[in-house]
Each structure stands twice: as structure tokens, then as C-alpha cells.
Amino acid sequence: MKTAVVIGGGITGLSAMYYLQKLKREKNLPLNLILAEKGGELGGKIATVKRGEYIMETGADSVVARNESILRLLDELKLHEEVVYNATGTSYLYSKNRLVKIPEDTVFGIPTSVQSLFSSPLISFKGKVRALKDLVSKNKEFTKDSSIGLFLESFLGRELVEYQVSPVLSGVYSGKLNELTMATTLPYLLEYKNKYGSIIRGLSENKKKFQSSGSKKFISFKGGLSALIDRLEEALTEAEILKGAAVEKIEKHGGQYTIAFSNRESITADYVILSTPHDAAEKLLRDDRLDPAFAELKNSSLTSIYLGFDIPDSELPADGTGFIVSEGSDLKCNACTWTSRKWSHTSERHQLLLRLFYKSSNPNYAYLNGLDRDGFVEEALNDVKKSLGISAQPAMVEVTRWNNLMPNYSLKHGEAVESLTDSLTEHYPNVLIAGCSYYGVGIAACIANGQKTAEMIAEKI
């Protein structure tokens, strides 16, 4: 009997354990399964908080609906009856101190047609004409390892990228576009450019891929995203789950590994999945040979705040679900989701519930991070007043800080992950890294990575 240990009980670790258990049953594998989580609860950055009539997510707030692997998993977990979709609506940019609709028929702010390009109120006529260069220019130099910012600017022009695309993409990937690669963001744009000769034309030809249930592109659950975590935990009937189990180090002994805890007896494992943040994995392995690759992996920070008001959310623009903030505005936040509008299940009486995001890439972050809770809430309320004209005091406040826990993919990210994987194969065979520190942000990417990692271990047995 072999033992596989997953360290880290976030969505990647839970998914890896779920698929290991599934493969164990299907292939009759002689496998003992253990999951170790240092916290008292599973879920990692997925955690639902219920306060009065409000349902709030302290981390991610949804799952991409069009992902087929997600839909299969929901079927297996019998979660479809709990599914809720986002309300359809317009996303706004807060640009030049006013709310402006992001043009329809765009993907991450990138036009999918000439009509969409010329309908934008964010771009000058000159900027729109410049973007037409994409229809006639050829890609001769850009690869998957190139900066996505430089790629987009080269074909669509600086103005379109700076004022319409960058705020959206930077909001999703938590970094400056010139420091993010095609491979770690939107690699299909490179494929479209090479195949169709145009980014715009390529998006137009593949428009159906970006549509799901009409405009309903995201999934949550009636009781919040933690329903997914709870159902995965319930499904792990053949795995031992250790909560509050703080791993101190991992040591190799022959062909096996000793996993030492600070608060319980050690475990001997044949296979180890490290689904922790990369800096935690580095500390557990304590090997100078791995440090150069680990050093290239970067994190950033994020603070979010929910504000619940005793006023109806009908006070917001009727067709909107939130806004993203352009650089140089008079707001300190990076984005604001109109949660009660976007997710009707989050506010029982449809009272206004807002969520504001503040990222460490924001020049105001150091100042905001130094404030006490009351000072931070005051700044958030100032942002609400400037952007939405709402000056009421909140009936409920929920602040969450993710300090140095948000993956930030740099230009060297892919190279670093490849180097780290090669070093682990050489020095720590059967120890695998998994999770958003390495293989993609978003719940769907984490689940897919967990499944792939489980399959890699099953192939070794």
C-alpha cells in the first residue's frame, strides 16, 4: 500500500484529493490518501461569510461557467440544483472621474468587431484608426513568452490598450501588462493573430467560446461558493483529512518522504502534492538548489471590503454590475462590484451590497494598508460617494486582507515553473507542486490543475 499526501486544503488540494480518490476506485489502486491543512477549515481563498441578510465571499466570488471540467464536476457532486448565475448587465470603467460603459461586444475590453471599436466613448477617433492596424499587420516577432502588453500595443495601439484593455486585464491578472506573458494570460490571442491575421478578427470568429448561457458567464451557489468546498469534503470518504495540521518540513529518506508536523506525529509518504503558496512550499523543502527558481515566483497583496447599506440597490444604474478604475482617477480603489445586483442571492431584500478591491499594485496601497480599520472604511466610503453619489453610512462592513498571497505572474514565471519542476523531478521524485502559484489563477484553472496532478500520480503507481 502506497501513501499519497496532499498538503494544503484549498480548492487545488481538494480537487487533487477528489480525483485521486476517483482514480483509486476506478483503477483499484493500492493507495492510502491523506490531506493535511494547517487551518481549522478547508477552502483556502474560498470562504463564504454570512452576516444577517448578506452572503459575502472573502476571496473569489464565482466560477467561469463555460468550463466543461467544472460542469462535469458539478454533475458528479450533485450541485447543479444549488447553482446560481450572475445577473446580466453592463460593466463600467471609471475613467476621467466618471462612469463610462465598457463597449459591448468586447473580450477583456478588446473589440471583437470594427463596429465595437468605433462605438467606444473611451478612445479618440485617432486611437480607433490606429487600432485598425491590427487588421493588416502581421506578427513577425511575438511568441507565447512575449509581454502581452507589448503585443497588444503593437497591433491595437497604445491608447486602446491604456484606456480600455489594461484596466480590465490588469484587474483580472493582478499585474502590469508589460510584465505579464502571453502564455500566463491570454495565449489564444497569439493564436488568433497568427491564424486570422488579426486579433479583432480572431475574437470575432471565435465569439461563441466567450458566451455561455447568454450573458450569464459565471457560477456561484445559493449558499455561497463554500458549498463547493463543503461538497468536496463530504465526497472524500476514503481520504483522511487532517485539519489544524501544521507541516514544518519535508525530508527525503530513500524513495519516501517524512512529513513532519509541529503539532502531531510525522507521516511517511510515497507521493506528495504541495498545493500551498510557493513561498510556503519553499520553506517546507528547505533546499538551496530550489531557491533560484522559487525566487522568480512573485506574490502581491489584495484588500477587499464589503459595504452593506439600508437602501435598495435600485439606486445604482439600472443595467450595471460594477466598474473597474482607470489609472489616474480620483478613486483609491481598483474596482467595485455591485454584488447585490450581480448576485441576487447575496442580499435577501435586495438591499445595496458593494464590494471594493484595493490591490498592492495601486500607488495608494501603502497608505491604505497603514490605516486602522475605521480609517480604511472611511476611504472606501469616499470612493463610493465619488463614484456612485451614495453618502449613506453602511449597516454592515466586512474587510478581508490577503497579504502577499495573490500570485503575480511575471515574464519569467513560466521559465521558473519549468526549472522548478525539473529540479523536483531530479532531487525529489514523486513530489509535485500544484496550485495558482504556478499553473493559473481562477477556480476553474485550479480544479483542472488538481485533476491533472492526480492523474500524474496515478500513472506512477
Short mmCIF file of C-alpha atoms in Angstrom, two decimals:
data_model
loop_
_atom_site.label_atom_id
_atom_site.label_comp_id
_atom_site.label_asym_id
_atom_site.label_seq_id
_atom_site.Cartn_x
_atom_site.Cartn_y
_atom_site.Cartn_z
CA MET A 1 0.00 0.00 0.00
CA LYS A 2 1.35 3.39 -1.08
CA THR A 3 0.55 6.68 0.68
CA ALA A 4 -0.21 9.94 -1.11
CA VAL A 5 -0.32 13.12 0.94
CA VAL A 6 -1.77 16.41 -0.25
CA ILE A 7 -0.51 19.41 1.72
CA GLY A 8 -2.91 22.33 1.51
CA GLY A 9 -6.69 22.20 1.66
CA GLY A 10 -7.57 24.93 -0.81
CA ILE A 11 -9.50 24.24 -3.99
CA THR A 12 -6.47 22.78 -5.79
CA GLY A 13 -5.60 20.41 -2.96
CA LEU A 14 -9.20 19.32 -2.52
CA SER A 15 -9.57 18.74 -6.25
CA ALA A 16 -6.35 16.73 -6.37
CA MET A 17 -7.57 14.55 -3.49
CA TYR A 18 -11.03 14.14 -5.04
CA TYR A 19 -9.57 12.92 -8.32
CA LEU A 20 -7.01 10.70 -6.57
CA GLN A 21 -9.88 9.02 -4.74
CA LYS A 22 -11.81 8.67 -8.00
CA LEU A 23 -8.80 7.11 -9.77
CA LYS A 24 -8.17 4.83 -6.81
CA ARG A 25 -11.69 3.45 -7.19
CA GLU A 26 -11.64 3.21 -10.99
CA LYS A 27 -8.23 1.53 -11.21
CA ASN A 28 -8.31 -0.31 -7.88
CA LEU A 29 -5.08 1.40 -6.82
CA PRO A 30 -3.40 0.33 -3.56
CA LEU A 31 -3.36 3.88 -2.24
CA ASN A 32 -3.74 5.44 1.19
CA LEU A 33 -4.93 9.06 0.96
CA ILE A 34 -4.22 11.87 3.44
CA LEU A 35 -4.90 15.60 3.16
CA ALA A 36 -3.21 17.98 5.62
CA GLU A 37 -4.46 21.55 6.13
CA LYS A 38 -2.85 23.85 8.69
CA GLY A 39 -6.04 25.89 9.18
CA GLY A 40 -9.14 24.84 11.00
CA GLU A 41 -11.25 24.92 7.84
CA LEU A 42 -10.79 23.82 4.23
CA GLY A 43 -11.17 26.10 1.23
CA GLY A 44 -8.17 28.43 1.26
CA LYS A 45 -9.17 31.60 -0.56
CA ILE A 46 -12.72 30.32 -0.98
CA ALA A 47 -14.66 31.27 2.12
CA THR A 48 -18.27 32.38 2.37
CA VAL A 49 -19.32 34.71 5.19
CA LYS A 50 -22.97 35.17 6.16
CA ARG A 51 -23.91 38.30 8.11
CA GLY A 52 -27.57 38.99 8.63
CA GLU A 53 -29.24 39.05 5.23
CA TYR A 54 -25.95 39.22 3.33
CA ILE A 55 -23.86 36.45 1.74
CA MET A 56 -20.27 37.51 1.04
CA GLU A 57 -17.13 35.87 -0.43
CA THR A 58 -13.85 36.81 1.20
CA GLY A 59 -11.91 35.52 -1.80
CA ALA A 60 -13.07 34.50 -5.26
CA ASP A 61 -16.76 35.15 -5.88
CA SER A 62 -17.53 32.87 -8.84
CA VAL A 63 -16.52 30.14 -11.27
CA VAL A 64 -16.36 30.54 -15.05
CA ALA A 65 -19.48 28.81 -16.38
CA ARG A 66 -18.21 27.74 -19.80
CA ASN A 67 -15.51 25.41 -18.43
CA GLU A 68 -16.52 21.82 -19.26
CA SER A 69 -14.48 20.25 -16.46
CA ILE A 70 -16.36 22.42 -13.95
CA LEU A 71 -19.72 21.30 -15.31
CA ARG A 72 -18.70 17.64 -15.08
CA LEU A 73 -17.54 18.10 -11.51
CA LEU A 74 -20.81 19.79 -10.54
CA ASP A 75 -22.66 16.80 -12.02
CA GLU A 76 -20.58 14.35 -10.00
CA LEU A 77 -21.06 16.35 -6.80
CA LYS A 78 -24.79 16.77 -7.49
CA LEU A 79 -24.50 20.53 -7.08
CA HIS A 80 -26.50 21.67 -10.10
CA GLU A 81 -29.63 22.35 -8.07
CA GLU A 82 -27.62 24.82 -5.97
CA VAL A 83 -26.18 26.73 -8.93
CA VAL A 84 -26.94 30.40 -9.46
CA TYR A 85 -25.74 32.53 -12.36
CA ASN A 86 -24.64 36.12 -12.39
CA ALA A 87 -27.23 38.69 -13.37
CA THR A 88 -26.58 40.11 -16.79
CA GLY A 89 -25.58 43.72 -17.02
CA THR A 90 -23.12 46.30 -18.18
CA SER A 91 -19.63 46.66 -16.79
CA TYR A 92 -18.31 50.19 -16.45
CA LEU A 93 -14.95 51.87 -16.40
CA TYR A 94 -14.44 54.74 -14.01
CA SER A 95 -12.43 56.95 -16.35
CA LYS A 96 -11.68 60.66 -16.10
CA ASN A 97 -13.76 60.78 -12.90
CA ARG A 98 -16.97 59.42 -14.41
CA LEU A 99 -18.57 56.06 -15.12
CA VAL A 100 -18.40 55.01 -18.77
CA LYS A 101 -19.83 51.78 -20.18
CA ILE A 102 -17.29 49.29 -21.44
CA PRO A 103 -18.34 48.85 -25.06
CA GLU A 104 -20.44 45.79 -25.80
CA ASP A 105 -19.01 43.04 -27.97
CA THR A 106 -15.60 43.11 -26.29
CA VAL A 107 -13.46 40.49 -24.56
CA PHE A 108 -11.41 41.93 -21.70
CA GLY A 109 -12.03 45.30 -23.33
CA ILE A 110 -10.65 44.11 -26.68
CA PRO A 111 -13.09 44.80 -29.54
CA THR A 112 -14.41 41.81 -31.45
CA SER A 113 -15.53 43.92 -34.38
CA VAL A 114 -14.82 47.21 -36.08
CA GLN A 115 -18.28 48.39 -35.01
CA SER A 116 -17.43 47.69 -31.37
CA LEU A 117 -14.14 49.55 -31.73
CA PHE A 118 -15.77 52.68 -33.13
CA SER A 119 -18.59 52.64 -30.58
CA SER A 120 -16.19 53.17 -27.68
CA PRO A 121 -16.51 56.51 -25.85
CA LEU A 122 -13.15 55.86 -24.19
CA ILE A 123 -10.99 56.13 -27.30
CA SER A 124 -10.39 59.09 -29.59
CA PHE A 125 -11.05 58.83 -33.32
CA LYS A 126 -7.30 58.85 -33.90
CA GLY A 127 -6.88 55.98 -31.43
CA LYS A 128 -9.58 53.98 -33.18
CA VAL A 129 -7.95 54.46 -36.58
CA ARG A 130 -4.63 53.38 -35.09
CA ALA A 131 -6.24 50.16 -33.80
CA LEU A 132 -7.25 49.25 -37.36
CA LYS A 133 -3.59 48.46 -37.99
CA ASP A 134 -4.38 45.11 -36.40
CA LEU A 135 -6.40 44.14 -39.48
CA VAL A 136 -3.47 44.49 -41.89
CA SER A 137 -0.28 43.96 -39.86
CA LYS A 138 1.48 40.62 -39.44
CA ASN A 139 3.09 39.09 -36.38
CA LYS A 140 6.80 38.58 -37.02
CA GLU A 141 8.30 38.71 -33.54
CA PHE A 142 5.88 37.87 -30.73
CA THR A 143 5.78 34.44 -29.09
CA LYS A 144 3.97 32.96 -26.08
CA ASP A 145 6.82 34.23 -23.88
CA SER A 146 6.40 37.83 -25.04
CA SER A 147 4.76 40.56 -22.96
CA ILE A 148 1.02 40.67 -23.59
CA GLY A 149 1.12 44.44 -23.07
CA LEU A 150 3.69 44.98 -25.81
CA PHE A 151 1.87 42.51 -28.08
CA LEU A 152 -1.44 44.34 -27.77
CA GLU A 153 0.10 47.81 -28.08
CA SER A 154 1.97 46.77 -31.21
CA PHE A 155 -1.21 45.86 -33.09
CA LEU A 156 -4.03 47.77 -31.36
CA GLY A 157 -2.17 50.91 -30.35
CA ARG A 158 -1.27 52.40 -27.00
CA GLU A 159 -4.46 54.42 -26.50
CA LEU A 160 -6.88 51.49 -26.79
CA VAL A 161 -4.72 49.34 -24.54
CA GLU A 162 -4.11 52.02 -21.92
CA TYR A 163 -7.66 53.32 -21.59
CA GLN A 164 -9.82 50.30 -22.33
CA VAL A 165 -7.94 47.00 -22.20
CA SER A 166 -5.36 47.48 -19.47
CA PRO A 167 -7.80 48.35 -16.65
CA VAL A 168 -9.77 45.17 -17.34
CA LEU A 169 -6.86 42.78 -17.85
CA SER A 170 -4.80 44.18 -15.00
CA GLY A 171 -7.81 43.75 -12.78
CA VAL A 172 -8.02 40.06 -13.61
CA TYR A 173 -4.32 39.18 -13.57
CA SER A 174 -3.07 41.49 -10.79
CA GLY A 175 -0.13 42.92 -12.64
CA LYS A 176 1.08 45.40 -15.22
CA LEU A 177 0.52 44.15 -18.75
CA ASN A 178 4.09 44.76 -19.87
CA GLU A 179 5.26 42.41 -17.11
CA LEU A 180 2.85 39.58 -17.96
CA THR A 181 3.43 36.99 -20.67
CA MET A 182 1.04 35.78 -23.34
CA ALA A 183 1.38 32.23 -22.00
CA THR A 184 0.19 33.13 -18.49
CA THR A 185 -2.70 35.34 -19.57
CA LEU A 186 -4.44 35.03 -22.95
CA PRO A 187 -2.35 32.74 -25.19
CA TYR A 188 -5.23 32.32 -27.63
CA LEU A 189 -4.79 35.94 -28.76
CA LEU A 190 -1.43 34.99 -30.23
CA GLU A 191 -3.03 32.02 -31.99
CA TYR A 192 -5.77 34.25 -33.40
CA LYS A 193 -3.27 36.80 -34.68
CA ASN A 194 -1.22 34.15 -36.41
CA LYS A 195 -4.21 32.23 -37.83
CA TYR A 196 -6.57 35.05 -38.82
CA GLY A 197 -4.04 37.84 -39.26
CA SER A 198 -5.91 39.96 -36.72
CA ILE A 199 -6.71 39.87 -33.01
CA ILE A 200 -10.08 41.52 -33.64
CA ARG A 201 -10.97 39.14 -36.47
CA GLY A 202 -9.86 36.13 -34.43
CA LEU A 203 -12.07 37.10 -31.49
CA SER A 204 -14.98 37.64 -33.86
CA GLU A 205 -14.56 34.20 -35.43
CA ASN A 206 -14.44 32.56 -32.00
CA LYS A 207 -17.07 34.67 -30.27
CA LYS A 208 -19.16 31.67 -29.20
CA LYS A 209 -16.33 30.47 -26.96
CA PHE A 210 -16.78 33.55 -24.81
CA GLN A 211 -20.53 33.22 -24.47
CA SER A 212 -22.33 30.95 -22.01
CA SER A 213 -26.00 30.95 -21.05
CA GLY A 214 -26.42 34.24 -22.88
CA SER A 215 -24.54 36.77 -20.82
CA LYS A 216 -24.51 34.55 -17.75
CA LYS A 217 -20.85 33.68 -17.71
CA PHE A 218 -20.26 32.94 -14.02
CA ILE A 219 -21.50 30.45 -11.45
CA SER A 220 -21.96 30.57 -7.71
CA PHE A 221 -24.28 28.68 -5.34
CA LYS A 222 -27.37 29.61 -3.36
CA GLY A 223 -25.47 29.49 -0.09
CA GLY A 224 -22.21 30.85 -1.50
CA LEU A 225 -19.07 29.34 -3.03
CA SER A 226 -18.24 27.42 0.14
CA ALA A 227 -20.92 24.96 -0.97
CA LEU A 228 -18.36 23.61 -3.43
CA ILE A 229 -15.78 23.17 -0.67
CA ASP A 230 -18.30 21.51 1.65
CA ARG A 231 -19.45 19.07 -1.04
CA LEU A 232 -15.88 18.12 -1.95
CA GLU A 233 -15.12 17.46 1.72
CA GLU A 234 -18.24 15.30 2.02
CA ALA A 235 -17.20 13.33 -1.06
CA LEU A 236 -13.76 12.44 0.35
CA THR A 237 -14.97 9.34 2.18
CA GLU A 238 -11.78 7.36 1.54
CA ALA A 239 -9.32 10.09 2.50
CA GLU A 240 -8.12 11.06 5.95
CA ILE A 241 -8.48 14.82 6.38
CA LEU A 242 -6.23 16.46 8.96
CA LYS A 243 -7.31 19.99 9.90
CA GLY A 244 -5.13 22.18 12.06
CA ALA A 245 -2.15 20.10 10.95
CA ALA A 246 0.82 22.46 10.54
CA VAL A 247 3.57 20.91 8.39
CA GLU A 248 7.07 22.02 9.41
CA LYS A 249 9.28 20.29 6.86
CA ILE A 250 9.55 17.52 4.29
CA GLU A 251 12.61 15.26 4.27
CA LYS A 252 13.58 12.64 1.75
CA HIS A 253 14.55 9.21 3.07
CA GLY A 254 15.39 6.78 0.30
CA GLY A 255 12.39 6.61 -2.00
CA GLN A 256 9.99 8.01 0.58
CA TYR A 257 9.31 11.29 2.36
CA THR A 258 8.87 12.12 6.01
CA ILE A 259 6.34 14.88 6.60
CA ALA A 260 7.00 16.48 9.99
CA PHE A 261 4.28 18.44 11.81
CA SER A 262 4.58 20.93 14.64
CA ASN A 263 1.56 19.53 16.45
CA ARG A 264 1.26 15.83 15.61
CA GLU A 265 3.27 12.75 14.70
CA SER A 266 5.12 12.57 11.40
CA ILE A 267 3.76 10.80 8.32
CA THR A 268 5.70 8.75 5.80
CA ALA A 269 4.57 9.32 2.23
CA ASP A 270 5.40 7.84 -1.16
CA TYR A 271 3.83 10.72 -3.08
CA VAL A 272 3.43 14.34 -2.02
CA ILE A 273 1.38 17.11 -3.63
CA LEU A 274 2.34 20.59 -2.45
CA SER A 275 -0.75 22.72 -3.08
CA THR A 276 0.45 25.59 -0.91
CA PRO A 277 1.64 29.08 -1.91
CA HIS A 278 5.10 28.85 -3.43
CA ASP A 279 6.85 30.54 -0.51
CA ALA A 280 5.33 28.01 1.89
CA ALA A 281 6.48 25.14 -0.35
CA GLU A 282 9.98 26.59 -0.39
CA LYS A 283 10.12 26.64 3.42
CA LEU A 284 8.91 23.05 3.68
CA LEU A 285 11.57 21.70 1.32
CA ARG A 286 14.45 23.85 2.58
CA ASP A 287 16.76 23.12 -0.34
CA ASP A 288 19.20 25.71 -1.71
CA ARG A 289 19.09 24.03 -5.11
CA LEU A 290 15.44 25.05 -5.49
CA ASP A 291 15.75 28.61 -4.20
CA PRO A 292 16.70 30.34 -7.50
CA ALA A 293 13.52 29.08 -9.21
CA PHE A 294 11.35 29.85 -6.18
CA ALA A 295 12.81 33.37 -6.07
CA GLU A 296 11.39 34.14 -9.52
CA LEU A 297 7.82 33.42 -8.36
CA LYS A 298 6.09 36.56 -7.11
CA ASN A 299 3.11 37.40 -4.92
CA SER A 300 1.07 40.54 -4.45
CA SER A 301 -1.49 41.66 -1.89
CA LEU A 302 -5.18 42.48 -2.00
CA THR A 303 -7.64 44.03 0.42
CA SER A 304 -11.37 43.87 -0.24
CA ILE A 305 -14.22 45.46 1.67
CA TYR A 306 -17.93 44.74 1.62
CA LEU A 307 -20.30 47.57 2.47
CA GLY A 308 -23.96 46.80 3.09
CA PHE A 309 -26.46 49.69 3.12
CA ASP A 310 -30.07 50.01 4.24
CA ILE A 311 -31.04 51.36 0.84
CA PRO A 312 -32.33 49.47 -2.21
CA ASP A 313 -29.77 48.55 -4.84
CA SER A 314 -32.11 50.08 -7.42
CA GLU A 315 -30.25 53.31 -6.63
CA LEU A 316 -27.48 52.04 -8.89
CA PRO A 317 -27.53 52.42 -12.69
CA ALA A 318 -30.26 50.03 -13.84
CA ASP A 319 -28.11 47.98 -16.23
CA GLY A 320 -24.84 47.85 -14.28
CA THR A 321 -23.00 45.22 -12.23
CA GLY A 322 -19.85 47.14 -11.31
CA PHE A 323 -16.88 49.12 -12.52
CA ILE A 324 -13.12 48.98 -12.98
CA VAL A 325 -10.99 52.04 -12.29
CA SER A 326 -8.62 53.50 -14.88
CA GLU A 327 -5.22 54.81 -13.83
CA GLY A 328 -5.02 58.43 -12.75
CA SER A 329 -8.58 58.67 -11.42
CA ASP A 330 -9.61 60.35 -8.17
CA LEU A 331 -10.59 56.98 -6.63
CA LYS A 332 -8.27 54.89 -4.48
CA CYS A 333 -9.93 51.53 -5.25
CA ASN A 334 -9.13 49.36 -8.28
CA ALA A 335 -12.64 48.07 -8.84
CA CYS A 336 -16.11 47.87 -7.35
CA THR A 337 -18.60 45.03 -7.75
CA TRP A 338 -22.28 45.82 -7.23
CA THR A 339 -22.67 42.49 -5.50
CA SER A 340 -26.39 42.62 -4.70
CA ARG A 341 -27.06 43.50 -8.34
CA LYS A 342 -24.69 40.95 -9.86
CA TRP A 343 -25.67 38.14 -7.46
CA SER A 344 -29.28 38.38 -6.31
CA HIS A 345 -28.81 35.60 -3.72
CA THR A 346 -26.36 37.75 -1.74
CA SER A 347 -28.93 40.24 -0.42
CA GLU A 348 -32.22 38.88 0.84
CA ARG A 349 -34.21 42.11 0.43
CA HIS A 350 -32.13 43.45 -2.46
CA GLN A 351 -30.54 45.99 -0.19
CA LEU A 352 -27.37 47.50 -1.60
CA LEU A 353 -24.22 45.39 -1.12
CA LEU A 354 -20.96 46.65 -2.64
CA ARG A 355 -17.51 45.09 -2.74
CA LEU A 356 -14.45 47.30 -3.36
CA PHE A 357 -10.98 45.98 -4.23
CA TYR A 358 -7.61 47.53 -3.39
CA LYS A 359 -4.50 45.94 -4.92
CA SER A 360 -0.88 46.30 -3.90
CA SER A 361 -0.05 47.48 -7.43
CA ASN A 362 -2.15 50.56 -6.63
CA PRO A 363 0.05 53.57 -5.73
CA ASN A 364 -2.35 54.28 -2.84
CA TYR A 365 -1.97 50.82 -1.31
CA ALA A 366 0.87 51.52 1.12
CA TYR A 367 -1.07 54.47 2.54
CA LEU A 368 -4.30 52.46 2.80
CA ASN A 369 -2.55 49.47 4.33
CA GLY A 370 -1.21 51.71 7.11
CA LEU A 371 -4.66 52.86 8.16
CA ASP A 372 -6.62 51.34 11.01
CA ARG A 373 -9.95 49.72 10.20
CA ASP A 374 -12.00 52.87 10.72
CA GLY A 375 -9.66 54.91 8.53
CA PHE A 376 -9.79 52.33 5.77
CA VAL A 377 -13.59 52.18 5.88
CA GLU A 378 -13.71 55.97 5.60
CA GLU A 379 -11.57 55.90 2.44
CA ALA A 380 -13.80 53.21 0.94
CA LEU A 381 -16.89 55.29 1.67
CA ASN A 382 -15.23 58.26 -0.03
CA ASP A 383 -14.75 56.11 -3.13
CA VAL A 384 -18.42 55.12 -3.04
CA LYS A 385 -19.53 58.73 -2.71
CA LYS A 386 -17.33 59.95 -5.60
CA SER A 387 -18.23 57.15 -7.98
CA LEU A 388 -21.88 56.42 -7.15
CA GLY A 389 -23.01 59.52 -5.30
CA ILE A 390 -24.04 57.49 -2.26
CA SER A 391 -23.19 59.14 1.05
CA ALA A 392 -25.14 56.88 3.45
CA GLN A 393 -23.38 55.12 6.33
CA PRO A 394 -23.13 51.33 6.00
CA ALA A 395 -25.17 48.97 8.14
CA MET A 396 -22.57 46.24 7.70
CA VAL A 397 -18.82 46.16 6.94
CA GLU A 398 -16.59 43.16 6.17
CA VAL A 399 -12.86 43.66 5.46
CA THR A 400 -10.54 40.91 4.18
CA ARG A 401 -6.78 41.27 3.70
CA TRP A 402 -4.79 38.82 1.59
CA ASN A 403 -1.25 39.90 2.41
CA ASN A 404 1.37 38.58 -0.03
CA LEU A 405 -0.93 35.71 -1.05
CA MET A 406 -2.03 36.67 -4.57
CA PRO A 407 0.07 35.11 -7.38
CA ASN A 408 1.59 37.66 -9.73
CA TYR A 409 2.87 36.12 -12.96
CA SER A 410 5.99 37.91 -14.22
CA LEU A 411 7.71 37.49 -17.58
CA LYS A 412 9.94 34.82 -16.02
CA HIS A 413 7.10 32.88 -14.43
CA GLY A 414 6.83 30.08 -16.98
CA GLU A 415 10.58 29.60 -17.10
CA ALA A 416 10.75 29.49 -13.29
CA VAL A 417 7.97 26.89 -13.02
CA GLU A 418 9.64 24.71 -15.65
CA SER A 419 13.00 24.96 -13.87
CA LEU A 420 11.42 24.18 -10.51
CA THR A 421 9.55 21.18 -11.92
CA ASP A 422 12.76 19.81 -13.47
CA SER A 423 14.65 20.23 -10.19
CA LEU A 424 11.93 18.47 -8.22
CA THR A 425 11.92 15.59 -10.68
CA GLU A 426 15.68 15.23 -10.23
CA HIS A 427 16.01 15.74 -6.48
CA TYR A 428 12.52 14.98 -5.15
CA PRO A 429 10.84 12.45 -7.43
CA ASN A 430 7.16 11.98 -6.63
CA VAL A 431 6.89 15.43 -5.05
CA LEU A 432 4.65 17.61 -7.23
CA ILE A 433 3.74 21.28 -6.99
CA ALA A 434 0.19 22.40 -7.73
CA GLY A 435 -2.00 25.46 -7.46
CA CYS A 436 -2.38 29.07 -8.52
CA SER A 437 1.20 29.93 -7.57
CA TYR A 438 2.23 28.01 -10.68
CA TYR A 439 -0.48 26.95 -13.12
CA GLY A 440 -3.13 29.62 -13.49
CA VAL A 441 -5.41 31.78 -11.40
CA GLY A 442 -9.13 31.18 -11.06
CA ILE A 443 -11.11 28.32 -9.58
CA ALA A 444 -11.51 26.50 -12.91
CA ALA A 445 -7.75 26.53 -13.52
CA CYS A 446 -7.10 25.24 -10.00
CA ILE A 447 -9.57 22.37 -10.36
CA ALA A 448 -8.10 21.38 -13.72
CA ASN A 449 -4.60 21.50 -12.25
CA GLY A 450 -5.69 19.36 -9.30
CA GLN A 451 -7.13 16.76 -11.65
CA LYS A 452 -4.01 16.71 -13.84
CA THR A 453 -1.76 16.35 -10.79
CA ALA A 454 -3.83 13.41 -9.50
CA GLU A 455 -3.56 11.73 -12.89
CA MET A 456 0.22 12.17 -12.89
CA ILE A 457 0.46 10.33 -9.56
CA ALA A 458 -1.92 7.57 -10.66
CA GLU A 459 0.31 6.92 -13.66
CA LYS A 460 3.26 6.34 -11.35
CA ILE A 461 1.59 3.60 -9.33
#
